[in-house]
mmCIF file of C-alpha atoms and ligand atoms in Angstrom:
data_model
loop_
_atom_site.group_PDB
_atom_site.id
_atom_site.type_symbol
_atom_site.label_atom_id
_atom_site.label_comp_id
_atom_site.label_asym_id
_atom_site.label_seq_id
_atom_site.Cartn_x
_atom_site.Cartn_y
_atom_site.Cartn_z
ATOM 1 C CA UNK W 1 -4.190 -4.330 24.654
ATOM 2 C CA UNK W 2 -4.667 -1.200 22.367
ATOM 3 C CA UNK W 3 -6.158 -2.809 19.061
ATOM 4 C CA UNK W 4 -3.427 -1.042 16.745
ATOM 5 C CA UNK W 5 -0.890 -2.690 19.589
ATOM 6 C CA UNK W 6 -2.928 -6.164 18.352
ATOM 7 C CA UNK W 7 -2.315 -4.850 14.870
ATOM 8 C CA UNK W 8 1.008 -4.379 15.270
ATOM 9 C CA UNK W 9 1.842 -7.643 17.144
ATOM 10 C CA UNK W 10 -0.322 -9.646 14.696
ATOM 11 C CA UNK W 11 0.729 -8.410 11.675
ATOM 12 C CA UNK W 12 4.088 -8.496 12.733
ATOM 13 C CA UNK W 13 3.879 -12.418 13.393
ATOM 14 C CA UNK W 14 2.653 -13.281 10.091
ATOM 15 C CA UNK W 15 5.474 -14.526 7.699
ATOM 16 C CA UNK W 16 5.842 -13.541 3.954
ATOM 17 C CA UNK W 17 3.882 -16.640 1.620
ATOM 18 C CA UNK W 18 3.713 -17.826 -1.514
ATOM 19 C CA UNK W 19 1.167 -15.823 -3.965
ATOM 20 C CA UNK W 20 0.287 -15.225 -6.988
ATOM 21 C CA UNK W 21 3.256 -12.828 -7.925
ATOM 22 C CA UNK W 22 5.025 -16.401 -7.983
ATOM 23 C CA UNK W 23 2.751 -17.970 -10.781
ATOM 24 C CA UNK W 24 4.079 -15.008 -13.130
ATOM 25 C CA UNK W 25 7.677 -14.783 -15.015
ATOM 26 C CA UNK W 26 9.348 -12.705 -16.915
ATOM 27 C CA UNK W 27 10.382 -14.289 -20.586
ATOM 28 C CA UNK W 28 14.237 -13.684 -20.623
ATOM 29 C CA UNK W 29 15.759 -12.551 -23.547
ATOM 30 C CA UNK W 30 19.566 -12.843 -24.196
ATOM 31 C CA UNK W 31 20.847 -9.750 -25.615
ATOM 32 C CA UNK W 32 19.378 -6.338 -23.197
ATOM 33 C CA UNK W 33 21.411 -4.123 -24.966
ATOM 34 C CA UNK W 34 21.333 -1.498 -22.413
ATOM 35 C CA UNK W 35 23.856 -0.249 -19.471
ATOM 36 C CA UNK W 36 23.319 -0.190 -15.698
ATOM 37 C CA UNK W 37 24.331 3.214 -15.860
ATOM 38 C CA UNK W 38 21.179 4.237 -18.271
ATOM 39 C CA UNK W 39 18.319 3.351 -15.672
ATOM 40 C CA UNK W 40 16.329 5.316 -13.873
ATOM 41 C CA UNK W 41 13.868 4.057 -11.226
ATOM 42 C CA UNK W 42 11.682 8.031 -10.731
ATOM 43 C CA UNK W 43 7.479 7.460 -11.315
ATOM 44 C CA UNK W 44 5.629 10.512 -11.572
ATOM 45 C CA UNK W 45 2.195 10.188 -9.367
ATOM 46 C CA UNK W 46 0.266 12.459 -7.184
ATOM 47 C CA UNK W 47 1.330 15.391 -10.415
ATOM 48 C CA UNK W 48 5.082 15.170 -8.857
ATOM 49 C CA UNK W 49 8.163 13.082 -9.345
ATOM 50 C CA UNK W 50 9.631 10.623 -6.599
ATOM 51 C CA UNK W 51 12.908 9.245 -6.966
ATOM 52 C CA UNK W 52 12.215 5.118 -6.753
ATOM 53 C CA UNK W 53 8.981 3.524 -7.492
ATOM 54 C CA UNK W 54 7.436 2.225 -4.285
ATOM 55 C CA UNK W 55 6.493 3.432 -0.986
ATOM 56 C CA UNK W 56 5.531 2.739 2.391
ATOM 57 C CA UNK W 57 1.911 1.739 2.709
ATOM 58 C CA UNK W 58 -0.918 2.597 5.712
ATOM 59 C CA UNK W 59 0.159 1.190 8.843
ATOM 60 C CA UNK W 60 -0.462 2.581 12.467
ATOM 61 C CA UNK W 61 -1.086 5.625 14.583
ATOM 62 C CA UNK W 62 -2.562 5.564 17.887
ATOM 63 C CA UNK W 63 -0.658 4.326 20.452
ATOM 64 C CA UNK W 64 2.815 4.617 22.178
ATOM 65 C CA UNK W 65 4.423 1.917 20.050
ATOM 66 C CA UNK W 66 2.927 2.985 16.778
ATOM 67 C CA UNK W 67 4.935 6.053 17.456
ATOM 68 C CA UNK W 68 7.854 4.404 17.669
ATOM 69 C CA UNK W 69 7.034 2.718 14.659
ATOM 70 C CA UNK W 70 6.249 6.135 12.666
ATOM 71 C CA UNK W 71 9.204 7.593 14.006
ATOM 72 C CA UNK W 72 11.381 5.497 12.196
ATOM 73 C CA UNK W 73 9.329 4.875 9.025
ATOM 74 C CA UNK W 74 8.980 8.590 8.816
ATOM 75 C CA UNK W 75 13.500 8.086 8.615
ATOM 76 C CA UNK W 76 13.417 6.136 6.356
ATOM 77 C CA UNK W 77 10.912 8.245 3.960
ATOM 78 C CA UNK W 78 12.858 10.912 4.247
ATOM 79 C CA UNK W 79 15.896 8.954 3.524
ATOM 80 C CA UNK W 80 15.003 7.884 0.350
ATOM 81 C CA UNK W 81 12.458 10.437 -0.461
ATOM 82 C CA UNK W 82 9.520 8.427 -0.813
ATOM 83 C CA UNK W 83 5.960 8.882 0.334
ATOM 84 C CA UNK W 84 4.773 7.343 3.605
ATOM 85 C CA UNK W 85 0.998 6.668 4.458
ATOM 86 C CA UNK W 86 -0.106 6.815 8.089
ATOM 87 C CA UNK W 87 -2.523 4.467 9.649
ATOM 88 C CA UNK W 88 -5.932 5.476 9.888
ATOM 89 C CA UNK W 89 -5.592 9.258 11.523
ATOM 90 C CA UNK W 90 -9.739 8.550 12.729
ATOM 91 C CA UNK W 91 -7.991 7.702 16.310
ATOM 92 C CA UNK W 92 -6.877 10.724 16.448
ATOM 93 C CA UNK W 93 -9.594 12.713 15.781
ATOM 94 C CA UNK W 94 -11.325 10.921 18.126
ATOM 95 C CA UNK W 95 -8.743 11.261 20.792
ATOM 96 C CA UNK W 96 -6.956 14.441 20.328
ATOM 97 C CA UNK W 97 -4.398 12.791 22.982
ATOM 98 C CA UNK W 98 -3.150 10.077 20.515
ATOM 99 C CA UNK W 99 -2.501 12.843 17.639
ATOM 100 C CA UNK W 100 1.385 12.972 18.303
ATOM 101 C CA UNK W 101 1.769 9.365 17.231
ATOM 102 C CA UNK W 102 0.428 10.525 13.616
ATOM 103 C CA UNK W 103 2.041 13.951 13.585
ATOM 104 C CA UNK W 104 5.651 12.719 14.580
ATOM 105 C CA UNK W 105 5.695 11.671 10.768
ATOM 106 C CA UNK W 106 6.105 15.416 10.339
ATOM 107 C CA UNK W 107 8.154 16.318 12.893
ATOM 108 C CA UNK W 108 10.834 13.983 11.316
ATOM 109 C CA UNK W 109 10.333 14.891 7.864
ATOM 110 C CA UNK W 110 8.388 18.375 7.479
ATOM 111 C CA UNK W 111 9.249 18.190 3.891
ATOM 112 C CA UNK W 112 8.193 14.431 2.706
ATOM 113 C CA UNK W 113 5.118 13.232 0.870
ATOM 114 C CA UNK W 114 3.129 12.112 3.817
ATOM 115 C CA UNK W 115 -0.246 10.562 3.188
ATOM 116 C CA UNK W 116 -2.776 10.681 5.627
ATOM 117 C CA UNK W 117 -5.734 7.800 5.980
ATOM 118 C CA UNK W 118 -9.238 7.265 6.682
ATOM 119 C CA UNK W 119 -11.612 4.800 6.688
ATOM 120 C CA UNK W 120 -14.491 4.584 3.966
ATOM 121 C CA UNK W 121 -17.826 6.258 5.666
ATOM 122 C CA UNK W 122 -15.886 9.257 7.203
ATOM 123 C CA UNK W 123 -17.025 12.816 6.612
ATOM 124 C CA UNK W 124 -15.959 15.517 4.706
ATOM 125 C CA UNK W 125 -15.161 17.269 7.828
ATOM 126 C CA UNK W 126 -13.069 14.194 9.423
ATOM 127 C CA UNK W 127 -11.149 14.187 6.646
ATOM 128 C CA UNK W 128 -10.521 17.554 6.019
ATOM 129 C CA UNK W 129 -9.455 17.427 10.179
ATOM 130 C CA UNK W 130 -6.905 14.222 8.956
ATOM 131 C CA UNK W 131 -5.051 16.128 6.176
ATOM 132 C CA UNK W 132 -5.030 19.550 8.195
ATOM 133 C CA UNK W 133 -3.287 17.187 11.199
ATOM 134 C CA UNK W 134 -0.781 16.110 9.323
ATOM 135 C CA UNK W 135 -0.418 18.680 6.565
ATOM 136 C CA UNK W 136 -0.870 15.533 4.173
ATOM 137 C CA UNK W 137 0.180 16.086 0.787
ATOM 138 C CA UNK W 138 -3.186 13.233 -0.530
ATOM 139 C CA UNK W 139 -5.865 11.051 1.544
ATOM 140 C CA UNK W 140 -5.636 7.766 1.586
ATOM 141 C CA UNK W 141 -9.506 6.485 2.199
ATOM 142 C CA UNK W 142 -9.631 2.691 2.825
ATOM 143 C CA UNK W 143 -12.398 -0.104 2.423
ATOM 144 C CA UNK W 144 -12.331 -2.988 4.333
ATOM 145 C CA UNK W 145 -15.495 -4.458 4.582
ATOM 146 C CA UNK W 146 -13.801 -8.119 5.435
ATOM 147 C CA UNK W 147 -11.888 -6.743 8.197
ATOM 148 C CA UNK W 148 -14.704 -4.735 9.313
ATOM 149 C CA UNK W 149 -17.000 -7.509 9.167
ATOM 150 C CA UNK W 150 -14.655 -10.145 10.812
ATOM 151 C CA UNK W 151 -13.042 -7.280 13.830
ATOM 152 C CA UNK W 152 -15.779 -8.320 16.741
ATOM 153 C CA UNK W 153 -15.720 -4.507 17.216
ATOM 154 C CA UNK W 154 -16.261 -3.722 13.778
ATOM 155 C CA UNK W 155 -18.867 -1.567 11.616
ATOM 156 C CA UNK W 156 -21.955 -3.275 9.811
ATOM 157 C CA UNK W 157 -22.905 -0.817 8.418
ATOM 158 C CA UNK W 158 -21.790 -0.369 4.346
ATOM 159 C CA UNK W 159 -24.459 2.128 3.015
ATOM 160 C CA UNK W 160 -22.931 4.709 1.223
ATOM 161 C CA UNK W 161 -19.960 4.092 1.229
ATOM 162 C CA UNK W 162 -19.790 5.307 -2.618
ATOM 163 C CA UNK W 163 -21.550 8.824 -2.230
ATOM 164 C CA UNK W 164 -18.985 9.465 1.182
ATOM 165 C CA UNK W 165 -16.124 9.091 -0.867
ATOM 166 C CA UNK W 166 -17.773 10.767 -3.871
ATOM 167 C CA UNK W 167 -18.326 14.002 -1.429
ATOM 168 C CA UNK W 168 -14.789 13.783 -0.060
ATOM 169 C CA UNK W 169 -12.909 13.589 -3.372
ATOM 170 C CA UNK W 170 -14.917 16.591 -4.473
ATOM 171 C CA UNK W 171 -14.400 18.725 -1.565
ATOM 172 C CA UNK W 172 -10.425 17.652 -0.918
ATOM 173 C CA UNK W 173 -7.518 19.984 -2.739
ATOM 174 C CA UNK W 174 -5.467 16.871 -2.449
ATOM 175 C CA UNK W 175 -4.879 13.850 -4.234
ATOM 176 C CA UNK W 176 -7.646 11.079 -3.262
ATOM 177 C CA UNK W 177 -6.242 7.416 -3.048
ATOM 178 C CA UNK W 178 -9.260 4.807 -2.592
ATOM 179 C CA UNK W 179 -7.298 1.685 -0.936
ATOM 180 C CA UNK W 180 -8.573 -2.179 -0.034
ATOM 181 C CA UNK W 181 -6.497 -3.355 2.962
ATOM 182 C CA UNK W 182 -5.590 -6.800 1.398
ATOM 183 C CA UNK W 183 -8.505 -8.002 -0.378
ATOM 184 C CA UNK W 184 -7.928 -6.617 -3.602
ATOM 185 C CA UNK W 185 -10.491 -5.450 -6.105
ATOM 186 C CA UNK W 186 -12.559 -6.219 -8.803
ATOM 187 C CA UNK W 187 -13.915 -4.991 -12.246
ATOM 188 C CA UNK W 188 -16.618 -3.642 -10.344
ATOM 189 C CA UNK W 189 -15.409 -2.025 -7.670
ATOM 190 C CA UNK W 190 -12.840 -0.193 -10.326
ATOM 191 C CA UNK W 191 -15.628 0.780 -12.526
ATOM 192 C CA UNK W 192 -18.050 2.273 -9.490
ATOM 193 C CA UNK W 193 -14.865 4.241 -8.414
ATOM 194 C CA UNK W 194 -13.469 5.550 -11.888
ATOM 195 C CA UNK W 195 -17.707 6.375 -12.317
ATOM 196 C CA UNK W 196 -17.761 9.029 -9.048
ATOM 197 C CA UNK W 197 -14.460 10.473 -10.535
ATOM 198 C CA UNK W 198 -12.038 8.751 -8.612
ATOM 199 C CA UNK W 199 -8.288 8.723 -10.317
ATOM 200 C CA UNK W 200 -6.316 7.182 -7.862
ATOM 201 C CA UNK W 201 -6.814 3.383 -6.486
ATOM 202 C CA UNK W 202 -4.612 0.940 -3.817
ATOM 203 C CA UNK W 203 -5.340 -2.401 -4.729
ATOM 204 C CA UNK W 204 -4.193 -3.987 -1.699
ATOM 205 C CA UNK W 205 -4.801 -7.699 -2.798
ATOM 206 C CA UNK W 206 -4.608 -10.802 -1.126
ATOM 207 C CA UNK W 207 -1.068 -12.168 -0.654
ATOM 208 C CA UNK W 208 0.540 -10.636 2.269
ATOM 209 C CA UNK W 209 -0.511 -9.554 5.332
ATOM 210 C CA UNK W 210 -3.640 -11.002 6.040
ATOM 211 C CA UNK W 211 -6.809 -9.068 8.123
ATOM 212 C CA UNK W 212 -9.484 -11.653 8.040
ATOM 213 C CA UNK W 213 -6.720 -14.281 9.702
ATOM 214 C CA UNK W 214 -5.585 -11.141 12.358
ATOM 215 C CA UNK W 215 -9.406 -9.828 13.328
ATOM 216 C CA UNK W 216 -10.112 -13.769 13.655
ATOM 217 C CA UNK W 217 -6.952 -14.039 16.610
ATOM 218 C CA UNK W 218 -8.930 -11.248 17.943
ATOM 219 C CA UNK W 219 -12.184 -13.197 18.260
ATOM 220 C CA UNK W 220 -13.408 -16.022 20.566
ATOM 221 C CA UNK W 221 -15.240 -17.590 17.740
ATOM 222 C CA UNK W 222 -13.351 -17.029 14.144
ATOM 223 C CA UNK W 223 -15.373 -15.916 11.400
ATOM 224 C CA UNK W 224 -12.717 -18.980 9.300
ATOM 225 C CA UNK W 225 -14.767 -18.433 6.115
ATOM 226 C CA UNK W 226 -13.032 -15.531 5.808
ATOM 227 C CA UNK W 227 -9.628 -16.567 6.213
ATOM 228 C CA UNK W 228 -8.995 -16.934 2.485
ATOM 229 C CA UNK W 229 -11.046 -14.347 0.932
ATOM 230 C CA UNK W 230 -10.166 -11.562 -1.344
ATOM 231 C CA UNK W 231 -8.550 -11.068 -5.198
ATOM 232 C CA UNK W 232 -4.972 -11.184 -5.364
ATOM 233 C CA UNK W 233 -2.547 -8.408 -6.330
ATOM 234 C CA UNK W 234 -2.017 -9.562 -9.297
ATOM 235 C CA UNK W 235 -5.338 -10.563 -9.930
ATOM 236 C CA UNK W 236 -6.873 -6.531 -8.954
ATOM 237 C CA UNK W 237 -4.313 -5.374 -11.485
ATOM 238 C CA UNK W 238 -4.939 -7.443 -14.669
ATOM 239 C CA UNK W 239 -8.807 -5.638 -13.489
ATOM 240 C CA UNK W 240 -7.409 -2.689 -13.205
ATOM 241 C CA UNK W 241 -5.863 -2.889 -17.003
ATOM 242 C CA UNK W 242 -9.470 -2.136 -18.225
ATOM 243 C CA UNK W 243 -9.468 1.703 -17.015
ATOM 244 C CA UNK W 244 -5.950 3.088 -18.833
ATOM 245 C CA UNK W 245 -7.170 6.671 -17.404
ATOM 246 C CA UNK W 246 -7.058 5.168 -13.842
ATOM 247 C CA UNK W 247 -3.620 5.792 -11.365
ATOM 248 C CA UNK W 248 -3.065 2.690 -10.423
ATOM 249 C CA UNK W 249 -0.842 1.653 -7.020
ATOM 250 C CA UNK W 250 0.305 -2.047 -6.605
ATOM 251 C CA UNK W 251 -0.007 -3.245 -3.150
ATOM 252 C CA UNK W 252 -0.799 -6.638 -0.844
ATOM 253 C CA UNK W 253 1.732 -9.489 -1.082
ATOM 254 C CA UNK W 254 4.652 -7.148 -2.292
ATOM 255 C CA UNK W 255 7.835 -9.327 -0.201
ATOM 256 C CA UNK W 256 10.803 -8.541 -2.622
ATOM 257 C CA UNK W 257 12.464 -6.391 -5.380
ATOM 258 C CA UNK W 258 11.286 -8.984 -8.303
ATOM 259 C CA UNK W 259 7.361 -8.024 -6.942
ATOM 260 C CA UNK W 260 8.383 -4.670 -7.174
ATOM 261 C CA UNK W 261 8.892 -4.869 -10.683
ATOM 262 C CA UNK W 262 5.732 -7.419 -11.548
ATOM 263 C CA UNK W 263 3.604 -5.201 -10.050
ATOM 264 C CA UNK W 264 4.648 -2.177 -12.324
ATOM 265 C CA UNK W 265 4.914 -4.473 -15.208
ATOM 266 C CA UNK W 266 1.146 -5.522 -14.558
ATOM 267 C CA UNK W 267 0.403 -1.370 -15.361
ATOM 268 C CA UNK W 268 0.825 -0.323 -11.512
ATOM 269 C CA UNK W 269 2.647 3.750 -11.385
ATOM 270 C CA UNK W 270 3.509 3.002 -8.113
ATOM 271 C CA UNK W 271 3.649 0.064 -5.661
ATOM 272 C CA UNK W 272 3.379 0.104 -1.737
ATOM 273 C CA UNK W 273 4.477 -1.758 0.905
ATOM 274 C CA UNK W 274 3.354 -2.680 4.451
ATOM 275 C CA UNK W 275 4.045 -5.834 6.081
ATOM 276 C CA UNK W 276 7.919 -5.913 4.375
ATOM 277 C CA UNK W 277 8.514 -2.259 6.145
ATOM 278 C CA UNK W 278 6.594 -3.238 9.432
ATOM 279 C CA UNK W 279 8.920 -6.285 9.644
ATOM 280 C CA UNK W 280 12.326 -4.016 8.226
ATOM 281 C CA UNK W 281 12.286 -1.775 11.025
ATOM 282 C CA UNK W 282 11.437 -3.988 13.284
ATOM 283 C CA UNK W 283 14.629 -6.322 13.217
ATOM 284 C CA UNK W 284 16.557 -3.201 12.155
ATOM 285 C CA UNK W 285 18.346 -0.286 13.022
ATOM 286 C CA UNK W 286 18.021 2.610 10.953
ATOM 287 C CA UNK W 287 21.200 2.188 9.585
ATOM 288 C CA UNK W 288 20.776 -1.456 8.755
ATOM 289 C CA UNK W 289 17.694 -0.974 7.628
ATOM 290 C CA UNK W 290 18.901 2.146 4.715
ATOM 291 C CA UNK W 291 21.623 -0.994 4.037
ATOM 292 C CA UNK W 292 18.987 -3.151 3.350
ATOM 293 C CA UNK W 293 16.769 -0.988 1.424
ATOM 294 C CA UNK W 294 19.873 0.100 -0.367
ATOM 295 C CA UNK W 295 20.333 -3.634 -1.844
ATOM 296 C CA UNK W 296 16.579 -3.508 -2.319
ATOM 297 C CA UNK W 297 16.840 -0.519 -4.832
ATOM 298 C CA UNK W 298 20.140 -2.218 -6.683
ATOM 299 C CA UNK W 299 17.909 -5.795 -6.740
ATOM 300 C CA UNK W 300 15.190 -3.571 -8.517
ATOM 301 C CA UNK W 301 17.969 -2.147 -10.930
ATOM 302 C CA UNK W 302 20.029 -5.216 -11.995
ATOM 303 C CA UNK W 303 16.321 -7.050 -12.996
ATOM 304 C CA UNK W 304 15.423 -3.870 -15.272
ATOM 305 C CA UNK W 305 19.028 -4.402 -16.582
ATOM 306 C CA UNK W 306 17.970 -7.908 -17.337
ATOM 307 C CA UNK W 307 14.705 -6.949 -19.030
ATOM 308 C CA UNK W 308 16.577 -4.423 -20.819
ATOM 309 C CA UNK W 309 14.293 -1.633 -19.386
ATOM 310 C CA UNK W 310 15.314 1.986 -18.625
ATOM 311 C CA UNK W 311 12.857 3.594 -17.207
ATOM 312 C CA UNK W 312 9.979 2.634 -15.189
ATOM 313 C CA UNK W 313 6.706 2.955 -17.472
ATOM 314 C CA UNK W 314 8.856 0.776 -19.549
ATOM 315 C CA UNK W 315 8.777 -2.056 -18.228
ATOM 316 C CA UNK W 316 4.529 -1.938 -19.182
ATOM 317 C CA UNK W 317 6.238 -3.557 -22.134
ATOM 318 C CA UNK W 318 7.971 -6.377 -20.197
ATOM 319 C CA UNK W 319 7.001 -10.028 -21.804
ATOM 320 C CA UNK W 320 5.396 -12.233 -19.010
ATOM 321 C CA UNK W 321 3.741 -15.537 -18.575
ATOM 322 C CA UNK W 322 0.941 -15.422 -17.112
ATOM 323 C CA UNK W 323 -1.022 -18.583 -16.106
ATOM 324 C CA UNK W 324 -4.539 -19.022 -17.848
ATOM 325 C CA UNK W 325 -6.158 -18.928 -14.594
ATOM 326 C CA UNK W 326 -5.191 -15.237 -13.735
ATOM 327 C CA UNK W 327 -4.903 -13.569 -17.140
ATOM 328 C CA UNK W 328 -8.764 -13.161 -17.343
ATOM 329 C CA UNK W 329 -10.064 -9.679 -15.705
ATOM 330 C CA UNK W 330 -12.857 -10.610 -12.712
HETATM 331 C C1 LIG S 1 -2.310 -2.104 8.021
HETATM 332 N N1 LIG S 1 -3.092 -1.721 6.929
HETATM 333 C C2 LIG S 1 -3.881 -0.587 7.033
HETATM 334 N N2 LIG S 1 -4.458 -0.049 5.923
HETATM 335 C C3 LIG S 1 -5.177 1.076 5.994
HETATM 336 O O1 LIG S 1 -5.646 1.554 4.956
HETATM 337 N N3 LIG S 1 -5.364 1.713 7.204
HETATM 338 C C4 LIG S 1 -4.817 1.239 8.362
HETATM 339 O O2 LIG S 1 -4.989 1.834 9.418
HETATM 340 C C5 LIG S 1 -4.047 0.047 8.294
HETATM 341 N N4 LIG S 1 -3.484 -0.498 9.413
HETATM 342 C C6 LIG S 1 -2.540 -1.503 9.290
HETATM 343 C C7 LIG S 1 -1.769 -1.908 10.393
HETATM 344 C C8 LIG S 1 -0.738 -2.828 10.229
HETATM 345 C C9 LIG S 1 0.099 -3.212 11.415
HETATM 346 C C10 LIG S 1 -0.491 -3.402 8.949
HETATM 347 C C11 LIG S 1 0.634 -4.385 8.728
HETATM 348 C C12 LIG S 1 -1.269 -3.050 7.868
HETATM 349 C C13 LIG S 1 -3.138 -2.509 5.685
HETATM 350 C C14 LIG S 1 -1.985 -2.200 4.756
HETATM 351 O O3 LIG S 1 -1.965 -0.865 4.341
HETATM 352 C C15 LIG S 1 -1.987 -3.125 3.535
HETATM 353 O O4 LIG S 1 -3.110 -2.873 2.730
HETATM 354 C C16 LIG S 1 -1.970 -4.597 3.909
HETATM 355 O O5 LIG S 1 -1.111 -4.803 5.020
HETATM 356 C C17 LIG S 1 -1.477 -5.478 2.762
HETATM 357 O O6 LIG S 1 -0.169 -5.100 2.346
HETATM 358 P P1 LIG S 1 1.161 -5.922 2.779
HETATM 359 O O7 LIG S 1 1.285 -5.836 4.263
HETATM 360 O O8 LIG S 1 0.955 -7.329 2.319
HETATM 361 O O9 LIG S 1 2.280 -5.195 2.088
#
């Protein structure tokens, strides 16, 4: 089987866990003293204004199913006018033949924020040759040295890494997005990226879908060391609070409406979602699927309503309990 088919099928069997957006809550206060009718869910990013505050994160590309699967999250983008990552576009530059299962996304919404992705290493060339594909409105360029490490076909190779990205960010017109792909990231790793002039980072904690656990179904021998490895969400953001000049994008472990809202509340301009949308359009139609996303949006409303929070950068001044144990940056 194709390895984004594994992807796919792996991902797709993991279930939605406890993590560490359940240690935090909101302190409720009695009076909000503000209508329904007064919020507004639009977050400006990428220098333009979206509608709602989340969006559907890198997922797949590359094979016949993964353009099924881009088909209809490219629907449901332009639906509710949100921005849609692709999976990594390097399969299609290395097989031109694949490239339709990326550039559907456009075919079904020429007019949407599409971002395009590539993995951490590529060249300025490769991903110049991934935006031009997919006329991509920003690059998504991911690190994943866990996956990477633990995929038996995987790269060992991490030299560099830093000065690749450096180069790309200055030579792309667009937006660049550095993202983790579920293992979060620390202090550190902020700092080295806001230091080669990065302004735009993915999180992607630990919490949801899991790669070390899905590269280690792909092995004889699991790498199990791995299988628990990473920051959390919630953990990469309370990092993340120590670079206010930083665009920061909430990601890994987001299951519900009430993570939604934590993960802007913990400073996040934006949060994205991969493993809720893989599994939404999987049991869905589109219709029931725009249903569901519809409740998903009110959900997001009617706990803003609670917190007595118009707008979205508001709620940075949400009241929250957070345990000892994660309020510490790492
Ligand atoms: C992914 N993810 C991913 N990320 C990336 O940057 N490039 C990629 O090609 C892929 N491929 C991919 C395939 C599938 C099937 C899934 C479900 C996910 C990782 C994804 O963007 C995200 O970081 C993690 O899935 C964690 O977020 P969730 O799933 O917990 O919301």
């Amino acid at each position: 089987m194709n390895r984004k088919d594994d992807h796919i099928k792996l991902a797709y069997a993991q279930s939605s866990k406890v993590n560490d957006f359940d240690a935090i809550k909101f302190v409720h206060h009695a009076f909000p003293e503000i209508d329904l009718a007064d919020i507004h869910l639009s977050v400006s990013i990428f220098n333009q204004t979206f509608p709602l505050p989340f969006y559907i994160n890198a997922m797949t590309g590359g094979s016949d199913q993964a353009k099924m699967l881009n088909e209809r999250f490219a629907m449901l983008a332009k639906h509710f006018n949100i921005p849609l990552a692709t999976g990594s576009v390097t399969a299609a530059i290395k097989n031109p033949a694949v490239a339709d299962s990326f550039t559907v996304i456009r075919q079904v919404n020429p007019q949407g924020f599409v971002i395009a992705n590539v993995g951490a290493g590529q060249t300025v060339e490769n991903a110049k040759k991934a935006v031009n594909l997919l006329k991509a409105d920003a690059l998504q360029i991911h690190v994943n040295a866990v996956q990477e490490v633990v995929m038996p076909e995987g790269d060992r190779d991490f030299s560099g890494l830093l000065r690749s990205i450096q180069l790309i960010k200055q030579a792309l017109p667009v937006p660049v997005i550095v993202k983790e792909v579920g293992f979060g990231m620390s202090t550190k790793t902020i700092k080295q990226l806001s230091e080669i002039g990065v302004e735009y980072v993915d999180v992607a904690g630990q919490g949801g879908t899991n790669f070390a656990v899905i590269e280690n179904q792909r092995r004889e021998k699991p790498y199990s060391s791995f299988d628990d490895w990473g920051l959390s969400t919630v953990q990469s953001l309370i990092n993340a609070k120590k670079f206010p000049q930083m665009n920061v994008i909430a990601s890994g472990g987001v299951r519900n409406p009430l993570d939604v809202v934590k993960g802007l509340a913990l400073g996040a301009k934006m949060v994205g979602l991969s493993g809720y949308f893989l599994h939404l359009v999987k049991d869905n139609t589109h219709e029931q699927a725009v249903e569901e996303l519809n409740q998903f949006i009110e959900e997001i409303k009617m706990i803003m309503l609670v917190l007595g929070k118009k707008r979205i950068v508001d709620l940075k001044t949400a009241e929250m309990i957070i345990p000892t144990s994660l309020a510490s940056p790492l």
